[in-house]
XYZ file of C-alpha atoms in Angstrom:
336
model
C 19.814 -3.570 96.359
C 21.279 -6.210 97.598
C 19.121 -8.895 99.131
C 16.134 -8.198 96.897
C 14.501 -10.975 95.153
C 13.321 -10.182 91.895
C 10.265 -12.040 90.758
C 10.675 -12.731 87.236
C 7.673 -13.732 86.563
C 6.299 -10.395 87.117
C 9.108 -8.730 85.943
C 7.784 -10.511 82.068
C 4.081 -9.161 83.337
C 5.462 -5.591 83.278
C 6.901 -5.874 80.052
C 5.400 -3.208 77.441
C 2.723 -4.692 74.876
C 4.514 -3.060 72.008
C 7.955 -4.061 72.816
C 9.902 -7.178 70.559
C 9.295 -10.283 71.461
C 11.864 -13.400 71.238
C 10.677 -16.618 69.590
C 12.475 -19.248 68.731
C 13.866 -19.284 65.100
C 11.020 -21.568 63.029
C 12.600 -24.489 60.533
C 10.787 -23.554 57.501
C 11.636 -27.033 56.567
C 9.577 -29.108 59.215
C 6.320 -30.646 58.166
C 4.332 -29.767 60.458
C 1.571 -32.943 60.138
C 4.551 -35.437 60.588
C 6.632 -36.352 63.148
C 10.380 -35.560 62.534
C 11.018 -39.216 63.746
C 8.815 -40.613 60.919
C 9.773 -38.115 58.408
C 13.243 -40.217 58.842
C 11.963 -43.057 58.753
C 9.693 -42.590 56.238
C 11.714 -44.148 53.199
C 11.666 -47.353 55.377
C 8.257 -47.672 54.821
C 8.491 -48.074 51.070
C 10.779 -51.043 50.998
C 7.778 -53.895 51.904
C 6.431 -52.198 48.732
C 9.503 -52.612 47.006
C 10.261 -55.775 47.717
C 6.577 -57.079 46.510
C 6.722 -54.873 43.307
C 10.727 -56.955 42.896
C 9.265 -60.487 43.842
C 6.062 -60.377 41.200
C 8.398 -58.959 38.425
C 10.610 -61.071 38.500
C 7.879 -63.880 38.743
C 6.583 -61.732 35.547
C 9.628 -62.100 34.232
C 10.109 -66.132 34.281
C 6.421 -66.715 32.542
C 7.593 -64.164 30.003
C 10.563 -66.138 29.027
C 8.341 -69.618 28.722
C 7.504 -67.592 25.510
C 10.959 -67.204 23.886
C 11.623 -64.592 21.803
C 7.661 -63.937 20.254
C 6.468 -61.013 18.828
C 3.204 -60.883 17.521
C 3.124 -59.781 14.045
C 0.923 -56.857 14.773
C 3.801 -55.179 16.528
C 5.908 -55.316 13.467
C 3.442 -52.302 11.801
C 4.011 -50.113 14.776
C 8.366 -50.965 14.439
C 7.967 -50.758 10.604
C 5.927 -47.232 11.392
C 8.798 -45.845 14.244
C 11.882 -46.833 11.735
C 10.688 -45.192 9.238
C 9.811 -41.683 11.357
C 13.352 -41.895 13.088
C 15.007 -42.934 9.880
C 13.349 -39.381 8.348
C 10.975 -41.008 6.142
C 7.570 -39.454 7.701
C 4.766 -41.504 8.998
C 4.790 -44.215 6.465
C 4.824 -48.595 6.750
C 8.264 -47.918 4.729
C 10.565 -45.515 2.688
C 8.838 -44.097 -0.681
C 4.822 -45.682 0.761
C 1.984 -43.978 0.225
C 1.450 -42.073 3.532
C -1.100 -43.692 5.960
C -1.347 -44.096 9.568
C -1.656 -47.848 9.517
C -0.990 -47.517 13.053
C -3.121 -46.879 16.475
C -1.461 -46.943 18.950
C 1.199 -43.077 18.442
C 2.667 -43.360 22.231
C 3.417 -46.586 21.912
C 5.037 -46.165 19.090
C 6.622 -42.589 19.544
C 9.014 -44.785 22.362
C 10.486 -46.789 20.091
C 11.539 -43.847 17.439
C 14.311 -42.420 20.501
C 15.526 -46.512 21.059
C 16.391 -46.460 17.089
C 18.255 -43.050 17.515
C 21.029 -43.951 20.442
C 20.827 -47.800 18.621
C 19.113 -49.947 21.082
C 16.542 -51.000 18.932
C 16.084 -51.824 15.502
C 20.119 -51.729 15.007
C 21.030 -55.523 14.279
C 22.092 -56.061 17.598
C 21.498 -59.461 19.844
C 20.741 -59.868 23.088
C 21.627 -63.384 24.087
C 21.173 -64.769 20.870
C 17.589 -62.434 20.633
C 17.210 -59.894 18.044
C 17.057 -56.255 19.895
C 13.614 -56.252 18.286
C 12.424 -59.254 20.064
C 14.139 -57.997 23.220
C 12.831 -54.026 23.695
C 9.358 -54.242 23.755
C 9.846 -57.221 26.541
C 11.879 -54.885 28.560
C 9.119 -52.108 27.912
C 6.589 -54.457 29.016
C 8.219 -55.699 32.386
C 9.135 -52.283 33.247
C 5.400 -51.601 32.259
C 4.014 -54.216 34.459
C 6.388 -52.914 37.570
C 5.001 -49.249 37.202
C 1.729 -50.965 36.754
C 2.363 -52.264 40.913
C 4.154 -49.526 41.881
C 1.159 -46.737 40.980
C -1.448 -49.306 42.586
C 0.802 -49.904 45.810
C 0.227 -46.519 46.164
C -3.006 -46.393 46.155
C -2.986 -49.185 48.513
C -1.148 -47.165 50.947
C -4.257 -44.913 50.630
C -7.213 -47.273 51.864
C -4.732 -50.223 53.695
C -1.501 -48.197 54.886
C 0.736 -50.108 55.997
C -0.357 -53.257 54.408
C -0.257 -51.866 51.331
C 2.760 -54.059 49.853
C 0.549 -56.662 50.891
C -2.103 -56.158 48.377
C 0.651 -55.214 46.387
C 1.991 -58.607 46.129
C -1.453 -60.530 46.243
C -1.774 -58.586 43.122
C 0.856 -58.443 41.067
C 1.985 -62.218 41.968
C -2.217 -62.946 40.307
C -1.059 -60.814 37.364
C 2.190 -62.702 36.788
C 0.146 -65.761 36.888
C -2.344 -65.118 34.014
C -1.305 -66.037 30.565
C -2.728 -64.285 28.660
C -2.472 -60.997 30.470
C 1.710 -62.226 30.437
C 1.572 -62.994 26.916
C -0.317 -59.449 25.301
C 1.974 -58.046 27.532
C 5.267 -59.083 26.132
C 3.700 -59.288 22.940
C 5.291 -55.601 20.998
C 1.551 -54.229 21.235
C 0.707 -51.067 23.381
C -0.766 -53.510 25.949
C 1.646 -52.919 28.804
C 1.788 -49.195 28.226
C -2.128 -48.473 28.525
C -2.632 -51.305 31.119
C 0.044 -48.944 33.232
C -1.551 -45.798 32.108
C -5.062 -46.722 33.102
C -3.528 -48.463 36.805
C -2.058 -44.620 37.071
C -5.258 -43.119 36.595
C -7.159 -45.224 39.129
C -4.511 -45.058 41.651
C -4.759 -41.170 41.226
C -8.664 -41.363 41.965
C -8.602 -43.383 44.634
C -5.649 -40.967 46.223
C -8.100 -37.980 45.750
C -10.871 -39.362 47.620
C -9.276 -41.148 50.821
C -6.744 -37.939 50.922
C -9.856 -36.125 50.850
C -8.254 -33.854 47.902
C -11.037 -34.755 45.103
C -11.859 -31.860 43.747
C -8.102 -30.023 43.907
C -6.762 -28.348 40.246
C -3.669 -30.648 40.962
C -5.601 -33.873 40.796
C -7.675 -32.414 37.994
C -5.232 -31.977 35.426
C -3.607 -35.330 36.481
C -6.234 -37.807 35.130
C -6.751 -35.138 32.222
C -3.590 -35.864 31.607
C -3.388 -39.923 31.991
C -6.860 -39.963 30.125
C -5.132 -37.902 27.289
C -1.801 -39.796 26.991
C -4.530 -43.405 27.579
C -6.186 -42.048 24.175
C -3.389 -42.104 22.595
C -2.057 -44.978 23.659
C -4.938 -46.703 21.986
C -8.546 -45.345 21.060
C -10.725 -47.053 22.834
C -8.333 -45.018 25.707
C -11.139 -42.396 24.820
C -13.939 -43.566 27.135
C -10.981 -42.447 30.188
C -11.575 -38.741 29.734
C -15.414 -39.572 31.645
C -13.785 -40.989 34.728
C -13.510 -38.128 36.928
C -15.831 -36.491 36.288
C -18.639 -39.351 36.733
C -16.617 -39.929 39.899
C -17.103 -36.405 40.539
C -20.886 -36.810 40.169
C -20.986 -40.080 42.083
C -19.116 -37.902 44.962
C -21.055 -34.305 44.927
C -22.414 -32.966 47.493
C -23.978 -29.231 47.484
C -21.113 -27.832 49.828
C -18.717 -28.600 47.105
C -20.951 -28.003 44.108
C -19.035 -25.404 42.021
C -15.398 -26.759 43.430
C -16.851 -30.509 41.571
C -17.646 -27.962 38.298
C -14.620 -26.207 38.006
C -12.566 -29.628 38.986
C -14.177 -31.660 36.167
C -13.974 -28.545 33.389
C -10.496 -28.307 34.475
C -10.076 -31.933 33.803
C -11.673 -32.210 30.548
C -9.950 -29.199 28.907
C -6.208 -30.419 30.439
C -7.495 -33.669 27.716
C -9.553 -32.262 25.493
C -7.328 -29.356 24.320
C -4.233 -31.378 23.184
C -6.141 -34.150 21.836
C -8.481 -31.768 19.539
C -5.122 -30.566 18.324
C -4.318 -34.311 17.641
C -7.459 -34.875 16.233
C -6.955 -31.700 13.839
C -3.287 -32.934 12.515
C -4.352 -36.275 11.840
C -7.002 -34.810 9.750
C -4.441 -32.390 7.676
C -2.660 -35.016 7.319
C -4.207 -38.450 6.664
C -8.166 -36.752 6.278
C -9.537 -38.806 9.079
C -10.691 -38.016 12.249
C -9.987 -41.837 13.494
C -6.921 -44.248 12.663
C -7.053 -46.112 8.905
C -7.313 -49.297 11.338
C -10.192 -48.286 12.714
C -11.669 -46.994 9.812
C -10.934 -50.580 7.892
C -12.043 -52.693 10.480
C -15.360 -50.596 11.264
C -14.594 -50.512 14.685
C -17.634 -49.193 17.031
C -17.978 -47.206 20.496
C -19.130 -49.148 23.584
C -22.298 -51.015 23.358
C -24.643 -53.043 25.431
C -23.684 -56.477 23.590
C -20.412 -55.806 24.526
C -20.766 -55.503 28.684
C -22.508 -58.729 27.900
C -19.203 -60.818 27.310
C -18.378 -59.378 30.792
C -17.903 -63.725 31.672
C -14.999 -63.988 28.780
C -12.985 -61.398 29.932
C -12.924 -63.220 33.537
C -12.166 -66.795 32.007
C -8.910 -64.531 30.768
C -8.621 -63.337 34.259
C -9.202 -66.956 36.102
C -11.579 -67.339 38.554
C -9.154 -67.510 41.748
C -7.900 -64.726 40.521
C -11.040 -62.762 40.633
C -11.810 -64.325 44.220
C -8.550 -63.003 45.363
C -8.930 -59.485 44.081
C -12.531 -59.244 45.564
C -10.970 -60.560 48.353
C -8.397 -57.676 48.678
C -10.717 -54.901 47.354
C -13.187 -56.020 50.632
C -10.878 -55.680 53.256
C -9.512 -52.305 51.436
C -13.077 -50.916 51.941
C -13.760 -52.598 55.155
C -10.122 -50.551 56.689
C -10.938 -47.697 55.366
């Protein structure tokens, strides 16, 4: 009717509740917890951390160059086993030798096998006058150092947020300045891989706590898998299977009792099932439950006497680095 004013709000209110309503299309890719602008800039937040890692790795590399092509003699045993396996002779030190497990770092040894297959390791080649069997372990050690700083940066992100790059830089430069750390990281032995795995395990548990997902199945599987890899890198890595369950116990509350029990079981089974299969295979092949090297040396487990040698470890690290580390940890705890 001409001249009649229609009240749009009243008309909408008269719509039957059963009538279909028009809704705006939903963006399935949207992350409801993070603003779009922040998501678009998220990659830039990693740039300071990446710079800290690169600077520290550069300092590590310059320090490592001081030791030239030196490789510790024990590493040659690892290289010999990697060569025998890659050439199809089995787990022996050289072709035709008795089958003896002369290495205690199977995961580290396994890294060199495909590198030999593709001609990057033990091929007779040289790089800048250095034999490839000296260059490749040092490159792997440097990459493991960079990876260690990357997982530490991720852990620091959960503790100190945007200042994580500074904590990473302090840590990286501190480690790069320690002669004993750098020497053994490029010695040809499994130390850098072992350090990376332990750092990754620590980072996963730290982020699990700061992100309030300590009892999630994903965290449980990750901690069990990292403990498994550490145990396959060095025999004493076996102790890290207890790190996550002990943390669950330390932070146990009545509300998440059963969730903690479930997570602990998942972690232990993730470690235990493949580790058990590996031990059975070792016993079937060599007749021993432990590496022959550990048996020959009469190695023992963790003892109270070992903890009394903590001062020796600190002397290797140097007290300035210890004090800086304590300060960084204190700032991180205070920031939470």
